[in-house]
CSV table of C-alpha atoms in Angstrom, one decimal:
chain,number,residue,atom,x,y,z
D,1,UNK,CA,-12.8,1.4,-9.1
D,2,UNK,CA,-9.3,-0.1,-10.0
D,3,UNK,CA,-10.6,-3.1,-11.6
D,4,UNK,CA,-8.6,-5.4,-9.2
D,5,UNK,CA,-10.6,-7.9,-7.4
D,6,UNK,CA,-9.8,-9.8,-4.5
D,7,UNK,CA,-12.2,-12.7,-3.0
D,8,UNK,CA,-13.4,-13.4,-0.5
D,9,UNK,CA,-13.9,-10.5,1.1
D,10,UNK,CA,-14.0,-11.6,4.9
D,11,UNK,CA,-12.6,-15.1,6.2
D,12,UNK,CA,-12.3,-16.5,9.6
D,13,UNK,CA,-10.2,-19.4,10.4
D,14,UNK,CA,-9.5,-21.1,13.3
D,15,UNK,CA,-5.4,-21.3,14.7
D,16,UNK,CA,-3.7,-24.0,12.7
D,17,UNK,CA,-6.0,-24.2,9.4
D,18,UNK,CA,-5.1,-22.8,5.9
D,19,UNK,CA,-6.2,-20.4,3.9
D,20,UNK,CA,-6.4,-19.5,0.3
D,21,UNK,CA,-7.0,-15.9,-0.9
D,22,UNK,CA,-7.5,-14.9,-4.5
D,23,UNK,CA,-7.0,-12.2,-6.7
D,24,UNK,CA,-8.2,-11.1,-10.6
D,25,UNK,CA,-5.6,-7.9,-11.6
D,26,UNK,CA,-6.5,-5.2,-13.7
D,27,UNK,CA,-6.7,-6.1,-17.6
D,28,UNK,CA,-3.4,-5.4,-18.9
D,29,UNK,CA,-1.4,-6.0,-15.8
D,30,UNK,CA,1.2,-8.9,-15.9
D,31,UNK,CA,3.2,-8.4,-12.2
D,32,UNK,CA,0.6,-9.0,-9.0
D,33,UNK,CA,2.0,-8.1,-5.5
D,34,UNK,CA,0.3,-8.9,-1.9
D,35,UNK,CA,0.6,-6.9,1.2
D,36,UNK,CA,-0.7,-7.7,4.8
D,37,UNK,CA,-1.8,-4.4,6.5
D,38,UNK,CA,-2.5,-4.9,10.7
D,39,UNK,CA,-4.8,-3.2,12.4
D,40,UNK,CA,-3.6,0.3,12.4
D,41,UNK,CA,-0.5,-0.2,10.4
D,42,UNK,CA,0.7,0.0,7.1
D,43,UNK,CA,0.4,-2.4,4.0
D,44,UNK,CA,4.0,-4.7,4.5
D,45,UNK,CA,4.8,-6.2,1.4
D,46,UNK,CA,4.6,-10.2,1.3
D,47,UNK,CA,5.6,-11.0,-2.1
D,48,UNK,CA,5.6,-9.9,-6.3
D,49,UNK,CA,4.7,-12.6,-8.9
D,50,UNK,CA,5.5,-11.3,-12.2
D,51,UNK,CA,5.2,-14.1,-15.2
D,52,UNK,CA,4.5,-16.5,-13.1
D,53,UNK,CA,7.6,-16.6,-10.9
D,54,UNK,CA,7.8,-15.0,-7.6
D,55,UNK,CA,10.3,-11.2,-7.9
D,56,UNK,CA,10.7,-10.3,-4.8
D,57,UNK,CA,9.9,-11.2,-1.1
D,58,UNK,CA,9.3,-9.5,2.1
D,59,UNK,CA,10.0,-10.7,5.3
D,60,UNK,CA,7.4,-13.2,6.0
D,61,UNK,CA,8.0,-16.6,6.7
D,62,UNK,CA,7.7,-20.0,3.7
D,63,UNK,CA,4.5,-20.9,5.2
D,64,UNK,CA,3.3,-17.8,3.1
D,65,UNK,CA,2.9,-18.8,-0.7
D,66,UNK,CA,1.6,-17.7,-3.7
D,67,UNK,CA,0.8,-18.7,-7.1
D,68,UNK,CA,0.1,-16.6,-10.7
D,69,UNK,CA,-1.8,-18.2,-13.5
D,70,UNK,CA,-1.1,-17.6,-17.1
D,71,UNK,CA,-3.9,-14.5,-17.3
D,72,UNK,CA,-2.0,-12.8,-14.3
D,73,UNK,CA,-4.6,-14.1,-11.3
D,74,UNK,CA,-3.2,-14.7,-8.0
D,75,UNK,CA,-3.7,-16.7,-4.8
D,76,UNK,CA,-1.7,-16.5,-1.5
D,77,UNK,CA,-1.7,-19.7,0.4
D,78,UNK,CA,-1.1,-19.6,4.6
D,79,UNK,CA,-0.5,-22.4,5.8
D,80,UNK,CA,-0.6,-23.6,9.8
D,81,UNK,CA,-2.4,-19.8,10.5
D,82,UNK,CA,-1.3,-18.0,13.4
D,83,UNK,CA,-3.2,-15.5,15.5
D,84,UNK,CA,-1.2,-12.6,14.8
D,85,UNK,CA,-1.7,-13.9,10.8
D,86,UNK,CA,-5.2,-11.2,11.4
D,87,UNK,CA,-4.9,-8.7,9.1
D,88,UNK,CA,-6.4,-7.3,5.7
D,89,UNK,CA,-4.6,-8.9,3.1
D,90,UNK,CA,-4.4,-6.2,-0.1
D,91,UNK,CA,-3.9,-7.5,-3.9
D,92,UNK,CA,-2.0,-4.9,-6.4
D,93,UNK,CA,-1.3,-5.4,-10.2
D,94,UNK,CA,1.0,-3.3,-11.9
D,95,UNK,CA,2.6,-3.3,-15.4
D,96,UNK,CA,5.8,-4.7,-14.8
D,97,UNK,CA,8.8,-2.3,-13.5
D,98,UNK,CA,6.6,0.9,-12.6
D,99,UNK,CA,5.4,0.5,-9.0
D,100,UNK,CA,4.2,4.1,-9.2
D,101,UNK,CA,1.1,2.8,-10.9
D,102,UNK,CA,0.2,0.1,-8.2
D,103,UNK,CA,-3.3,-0.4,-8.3
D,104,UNK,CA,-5.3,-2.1,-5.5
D,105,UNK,CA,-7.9,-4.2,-4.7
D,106,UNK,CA,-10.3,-3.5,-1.4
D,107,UNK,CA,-8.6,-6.4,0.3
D,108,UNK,CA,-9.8,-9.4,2.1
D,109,UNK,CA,-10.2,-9.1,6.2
D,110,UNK,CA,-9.0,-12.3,7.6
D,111,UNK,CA,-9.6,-12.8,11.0
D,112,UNK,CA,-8.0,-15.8,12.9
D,113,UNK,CA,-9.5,-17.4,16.3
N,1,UNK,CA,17.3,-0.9,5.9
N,2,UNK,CA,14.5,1.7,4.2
N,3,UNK,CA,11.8,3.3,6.2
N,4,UNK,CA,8.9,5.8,6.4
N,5,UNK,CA,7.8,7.6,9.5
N,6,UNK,CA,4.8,9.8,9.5
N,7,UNK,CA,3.1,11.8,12.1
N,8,UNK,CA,0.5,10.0,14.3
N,9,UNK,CA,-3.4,10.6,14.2
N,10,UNK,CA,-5.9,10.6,14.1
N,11,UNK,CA,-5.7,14.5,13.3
N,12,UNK,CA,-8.8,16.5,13.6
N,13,UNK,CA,-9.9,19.3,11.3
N,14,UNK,CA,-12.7,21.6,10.5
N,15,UNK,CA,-13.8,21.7,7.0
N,16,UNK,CA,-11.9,24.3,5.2
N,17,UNK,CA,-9.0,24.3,7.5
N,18,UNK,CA,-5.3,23.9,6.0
N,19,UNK,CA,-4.2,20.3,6.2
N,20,UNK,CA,-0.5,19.4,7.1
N,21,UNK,CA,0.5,15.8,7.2
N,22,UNK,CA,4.1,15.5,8.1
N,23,UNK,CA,6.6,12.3,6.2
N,24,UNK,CA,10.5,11.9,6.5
N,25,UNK,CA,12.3,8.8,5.1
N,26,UNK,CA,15.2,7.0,5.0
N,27,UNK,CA,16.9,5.1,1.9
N,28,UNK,CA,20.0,3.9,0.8
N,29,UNK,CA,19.2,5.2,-2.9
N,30,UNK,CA,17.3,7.4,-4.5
N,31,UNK,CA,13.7,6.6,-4.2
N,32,UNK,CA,10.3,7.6,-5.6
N,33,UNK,CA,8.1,9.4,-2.8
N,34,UNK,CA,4.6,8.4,-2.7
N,35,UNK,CA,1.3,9.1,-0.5
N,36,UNK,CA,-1.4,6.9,-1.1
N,37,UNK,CA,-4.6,7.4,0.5
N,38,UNK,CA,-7.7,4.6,1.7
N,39,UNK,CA,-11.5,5.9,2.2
N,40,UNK,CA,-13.3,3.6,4.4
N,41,UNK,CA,-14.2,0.0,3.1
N,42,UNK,CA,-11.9,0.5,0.4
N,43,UNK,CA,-8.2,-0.1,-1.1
N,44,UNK,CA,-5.6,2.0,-1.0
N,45,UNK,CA,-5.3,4.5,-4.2
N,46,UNK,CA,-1.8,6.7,-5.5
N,47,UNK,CA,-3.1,10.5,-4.4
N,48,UNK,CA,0.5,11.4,-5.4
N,49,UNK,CA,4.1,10.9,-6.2
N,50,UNK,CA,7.6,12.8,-6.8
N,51,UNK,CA,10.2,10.5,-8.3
N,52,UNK,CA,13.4,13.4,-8.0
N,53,UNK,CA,15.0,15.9,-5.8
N,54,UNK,CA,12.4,19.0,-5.4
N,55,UNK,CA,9.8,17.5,-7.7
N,56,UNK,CA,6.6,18.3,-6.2
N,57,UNK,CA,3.4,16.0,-6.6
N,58,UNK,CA,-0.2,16.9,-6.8
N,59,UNK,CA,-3.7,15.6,-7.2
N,60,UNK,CA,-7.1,16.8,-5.7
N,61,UNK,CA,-5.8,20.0,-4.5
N,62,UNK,CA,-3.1,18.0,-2.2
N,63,UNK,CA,1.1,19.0,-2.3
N,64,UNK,CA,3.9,17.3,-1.9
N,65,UNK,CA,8.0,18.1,-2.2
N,66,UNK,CA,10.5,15.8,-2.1
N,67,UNK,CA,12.9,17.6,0.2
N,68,UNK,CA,15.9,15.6,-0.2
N,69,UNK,CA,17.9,17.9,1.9
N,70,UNK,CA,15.5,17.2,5.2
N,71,UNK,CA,14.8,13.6,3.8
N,72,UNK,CA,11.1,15.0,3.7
N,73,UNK,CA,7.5,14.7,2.1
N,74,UNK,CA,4.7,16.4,3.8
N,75,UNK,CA,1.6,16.5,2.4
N,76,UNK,CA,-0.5,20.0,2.3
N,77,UNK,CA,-3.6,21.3,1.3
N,78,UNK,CA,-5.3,24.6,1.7
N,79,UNK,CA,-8.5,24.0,2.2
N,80,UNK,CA,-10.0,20.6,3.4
N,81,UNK,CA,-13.5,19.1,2.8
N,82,UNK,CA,-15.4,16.4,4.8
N,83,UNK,CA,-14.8,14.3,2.1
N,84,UNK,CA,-11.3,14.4,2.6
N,85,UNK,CA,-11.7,11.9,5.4
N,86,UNK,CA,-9.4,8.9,5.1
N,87,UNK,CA,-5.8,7.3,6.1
N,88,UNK,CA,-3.1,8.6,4.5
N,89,UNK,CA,0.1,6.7,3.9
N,90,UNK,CA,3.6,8.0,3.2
N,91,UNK,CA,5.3,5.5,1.4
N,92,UNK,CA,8.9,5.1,-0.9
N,93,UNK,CA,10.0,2.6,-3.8
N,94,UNK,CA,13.5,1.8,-4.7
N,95,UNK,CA,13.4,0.9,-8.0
N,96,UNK,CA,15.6,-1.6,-9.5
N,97,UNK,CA,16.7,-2.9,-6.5
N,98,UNK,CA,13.4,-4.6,-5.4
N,99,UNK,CA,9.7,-4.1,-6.1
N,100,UNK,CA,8.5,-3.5,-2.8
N,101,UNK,CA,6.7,-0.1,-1.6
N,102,UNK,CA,7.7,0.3,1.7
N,103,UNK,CA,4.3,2.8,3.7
N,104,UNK,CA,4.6,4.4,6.9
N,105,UNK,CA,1.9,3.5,9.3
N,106,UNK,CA,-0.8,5.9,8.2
N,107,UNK,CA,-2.5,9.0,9.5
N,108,UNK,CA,-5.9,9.0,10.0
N,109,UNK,CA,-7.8,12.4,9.2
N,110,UNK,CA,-11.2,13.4,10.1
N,111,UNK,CA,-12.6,16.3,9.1
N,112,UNK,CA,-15.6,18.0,10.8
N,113,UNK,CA,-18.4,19.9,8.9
């Protein structure tokens, strides 16, 4: 177990609502990063929030947020969700600068109708 | 821009067989190699990783090389258990231009008892 924990652990949503997703990173981790990972795809980076700022962005459009509170949780906000937003969404925490030591959560399975 | 491409699965094995899961890349600069594997129901964990040219990576009775002469990083192992079972993911990190971990799309493996 990595010690990341992501809630909840299955969502659906209906076309058009908004979702919030949340992560708790490992104990000594400051940087937080969230990846959406299709059905029978590979993890595609959304975003890194280190120190409360965001550090670095994938290609995913502003309706996909995120926020990281002073002990190093983190929530992704989707706004106006889309079909194709299905996926499993995976939390990682990381000290700062060494991705090497990535360490993820089991990911929340969101599932839009 | 920066890829991974990995053979397709799922690939099918008897216990004890030797495992080959083939990984090329492209980059612009000099990554760090890394495959990461997933059991079921669970997040995805480092197996291994080669930061440098001919650095070879291994956990769990796994291999890798970074072959930067065939832009390469198959994964071996000699002998494979049933417990072995998972998705494998090649995957790369640039570091100090972004954070992001760019993963191929996975290979599922199976193995049979």
């Amino acid at each position: 177990e990595t010690g990341v924990t992501q809630s909840p652990t299955h969502l659906i949503k209906t076309r058009g609502q908004q979702v919030t997703l949340r992560c708790s990173s490992q104990s000594g981790h400051n940087t937080v990063s969230w990846y959406q990972q299709a059905l029978g795809q590979g993890p595609q980076f959304i975003f890194q929030y280190y120190r409360e700022e965001e550090n670095g962005r994938g290609n995913f459009p502003p309706r996909f947020s995120g926020l990281q509170f002073p002990n190093y949780s983190s929530e992704l906000n989707v706004n106006a969700l889309e079909l194709d937003d299905s996926a499993l969404y995976l939390c990682a925490s990381s000290w700062a600068g060494r991705d090497e030591k990535l360490f993820f959560g089991s990911g929340t399975q969101l599932s839009v109708l | 821009g920066d890829s991974v491409t990995q053979m397709e699965g799922p690939v099918t094995l008897s216990e004890e067989a030797f495992l080959t899961i083939n990984c090329t890349y492209t980059a612009t600069g000099y990554p760090s190699l890394f495959w990461y594997v997933q059991y079921p129901g669970e997040g995805l964990q480092l197996l291994l990783k080669a930061t440098k040219a001919d650095d070879k990576g291994s956990n769990k009775g796994f291999e890798a090389t970074y072959r930067k002469e065939t832009t390469s990083f198959h994964l071996e192992k000699g002998s494979v258990q049933v417990s072995d079972s998972a998705v494998y993911f090649c995957a790369l990190s640039v570091m100090n231009r972004d954070d992001k971990i760019i993963f191929g799309k996975g290979t599922r493996l199976h193995i049979l008892p």
